[in-house]
Amino acid sequence: MSAAVLLNGLKPAISVALRSCSRRISRIDPIDHGSPVFTPHRFYIGMMGTQGVLFRQLFEAESSTYTYLLADRDSREAVLIDPVLETVDRDLKLISDLGLTLTVAANTHCHADHITGTGLLKKKVVGLKSAISKHSGATADILLSDGDQIAFGKHCLTVRETPGHTDGCVTYVTGDHCMAFTGDALLIRGCGRTDFQQGCPKRLYESVHKRIFTLPGHCFIFPAHDYKGQTVSTVDEEKKFNPRLTKTMDEFVNIMNNLNLPKPKKIDISVPANLVCGLHDV
């Protein structure tokens, strides 16, 4: 997809975000050259960032998983959200190219469709800390609770517990509430399934409506997966157009209880591996 086509499709979200974050955007440097960059192919990435934050959205094709890199432009400290085992070397090369120091690898939940890259990253990066919800049942250096913060330089991500897909699902929100990394709790025009790993449609509905939909409407939604080539949404968009979460709770529960989805292909190897690799090498 060309940059022009992508930008045209995102005009509504861009317009709202520009009005709310205009002062921040003037200071954004997505490629760290020390000045704002407004060329079309860079503007889309750059305008989504927080002031002084370097941001990258990365993709793993087999499981359609997004990995997110955020770094403080001054201190060069970086956080990686939802790394995937197969793309660890790619991610580390990018981190090295950008001159960053990876301090925390954080998962939004215990994944069932792929093995996290956290364990391998810990083997390759001295001093790296792993992080995951304390309710996930997984091991990690940092077990997160609601309201906890993951610092990188002068910036941080705040934890919002958003269970329902699993008990241990969390959403990471930037300090200015311009970006939310929602894992599988809220996808673009969808949500995570609720038929395994302690899933509960009522809890998921409440989590999204009380913990994500209460964020500012312009807040960008970055999910853990997308299967249709979509990269980002906003709170306002999902409140208006999400075909499941615009329903009543009873309607939502009925939808989720009748999806009849096949079991994830890698669940039998992914879940056991992901429960332990926050502390141990893969």
mmCIF file of N, CA and C in Angstrom, residues 22 28 55 65 68 122 133 152 162 167 195 199 207 209-210 215 238 273 280:
data_model
loop_
_atom_site.group_PDB
_atom_site.id
_atom_site.type_symbol
_atom_site.label_atom_id
_atom_site.label_comp_id
_atom_site.label_asym_id
_atom_site.label_seq_id
_atom_site.Cartn_x
_atom_site.Cartn_y
_atom_site.Cartn_z
ATOM 1 N N SER A 22 -0.963 18.737 18.751
ATOM 2 C CA SER A 22 -0.196 19.546 17.805
ATOM 3 C C SER A 22 1.110 20.049 18.398
ATOM 4 N N ILE A 28 8.389 16.000 17.489
ATOM 5 C CA ILE A 28 8.619 14.579 17.234
ATOM 6 C C ILE A 28 9.716 14.394 16.198
ATOM 7 N N PHE A 55 9.547 5.889 18.009
ATOM 8 C CA PHE A 55 8.539 4.832 17.961
ATOM 9 C C PHE A 55 8.652 4.027 16.678
ATOM 10 N N THR A 65 1.529 -10.785 14.341
ATOM 11 C CA THR A 65 1.784 -10.109 15.615
ATOM 12 C C THR A 65 2.529 -8.800 15.406
ATOM 13 N N TYR A 68 6.199 -3.586 19.322
ATOM 14 C CA TYR A 68 6.343 -2.137 19.374
ATOM 15 C C TYR A 68 7.613 -1.747 20.123
ATOM 16 N N LYS A 122 16.652 -11.926 26.562
ATOM 17 C CA LYS A 122 17.385 -11.900 27.819
ATOM 18 C C LYS A 122 18.746 -12.578 27.689
ATOM 19 N N SER A 133 2.034 -9.274 33.445
ATOM 20 C CA SER A 133 1.089 -9.152 34.559
ATOM 21 C C SER A 133 1.313 -10.239 35.610
ATOM 22 N N PHE A 152 11.218 4.432 30.770
ATOM 23 C CA PHE A 152 12.329 4.447 29.809
ATOM 24 C C PHE A 152 12.736 5.906 29.622
ATOM 25 N N THR A 162 -6.587 -5.225 31.907
ATOM 26 C CA THR A 162 -7.726 -5.376 31.000
ATOM 27 C C THR A 162 -8.009 -6.860 30.757
ATOM 28 N N ASP A 167 -6.691 -13.868 32.048
ATOM 29 C CA ASP A 167 -6.657 -13.187 33.343
ATOM 30 C C ASP A 167 -5.561 -12.128 33.406
ATOM 31 N N ASP A 195 -12.527 -18.047 24.828
ATOM 32 C CA ASP A 195 -12.928 -19.445 25.048
ATOM 33 C C ASP A 195 -11.807 -20.333 25.573
ATOM 34 N N GLY A 199 -10.583 -17.174 29.776
ATOM 35 C CA GLY A 199 -11.342 -16.153 29.077
ATOM 36 C C GLY A 199 -12.746 -15.982 29.640
ATOM 37 N N SER A 207 -13.678 -4.618 30.765
ATOM 38 C CA SER A 207 -12.314 -4.102 30.660
ATOM 39 C C SER A 207 -12.195 -3.061 29.559
ATOM 40 N N HIS A 209 -14.607 -1.313 28.029
ATOM 41 C CA HIS A 209 -15.440 -0.130 28.225
ATOM 42 C C HIS A 209 -14.960 0.737 29.382
ATOM 43 N N LYS A 210 -14.432 0.121 30.436
ATOM 44 C CA LYS A 210 -14.034 0.893 31.617
ATOM 45 C C LYS A 210 -12.563 1.315 31.602
ATOM 46 N N LEU A 215 -10.296 6.270 27.804
ATOM 47 C CA LEU A 215 -9.166 7.088 27.365
ATOM 48 C C LEU A 215 -9.670 8.149 26.390
ATOM 49 N N GLU A 238 -13.124 2.891 17.525
ATOM 50 C CA GLU A 238 -13.593 1.605 18.037
ATOM 51 C C GLU A 238 -14.917 1.741 18.790
ATOM 52 N N ALA A 273 5.813 -22.552 26.891
ATOM 53 C CA ALA A 273 7.064 -21.810 26.719
ATOM 54 C C ALA A 273 6.949 -20.403 27.278
ATOM 55 N N HIS A 280 13.892 -17.424 31.890
ATOM 56 C CA HIS A 280 14.842 -18.428 31.402
ATOM 57 C C HIS A 280 15.031 -18.307 29.898
#
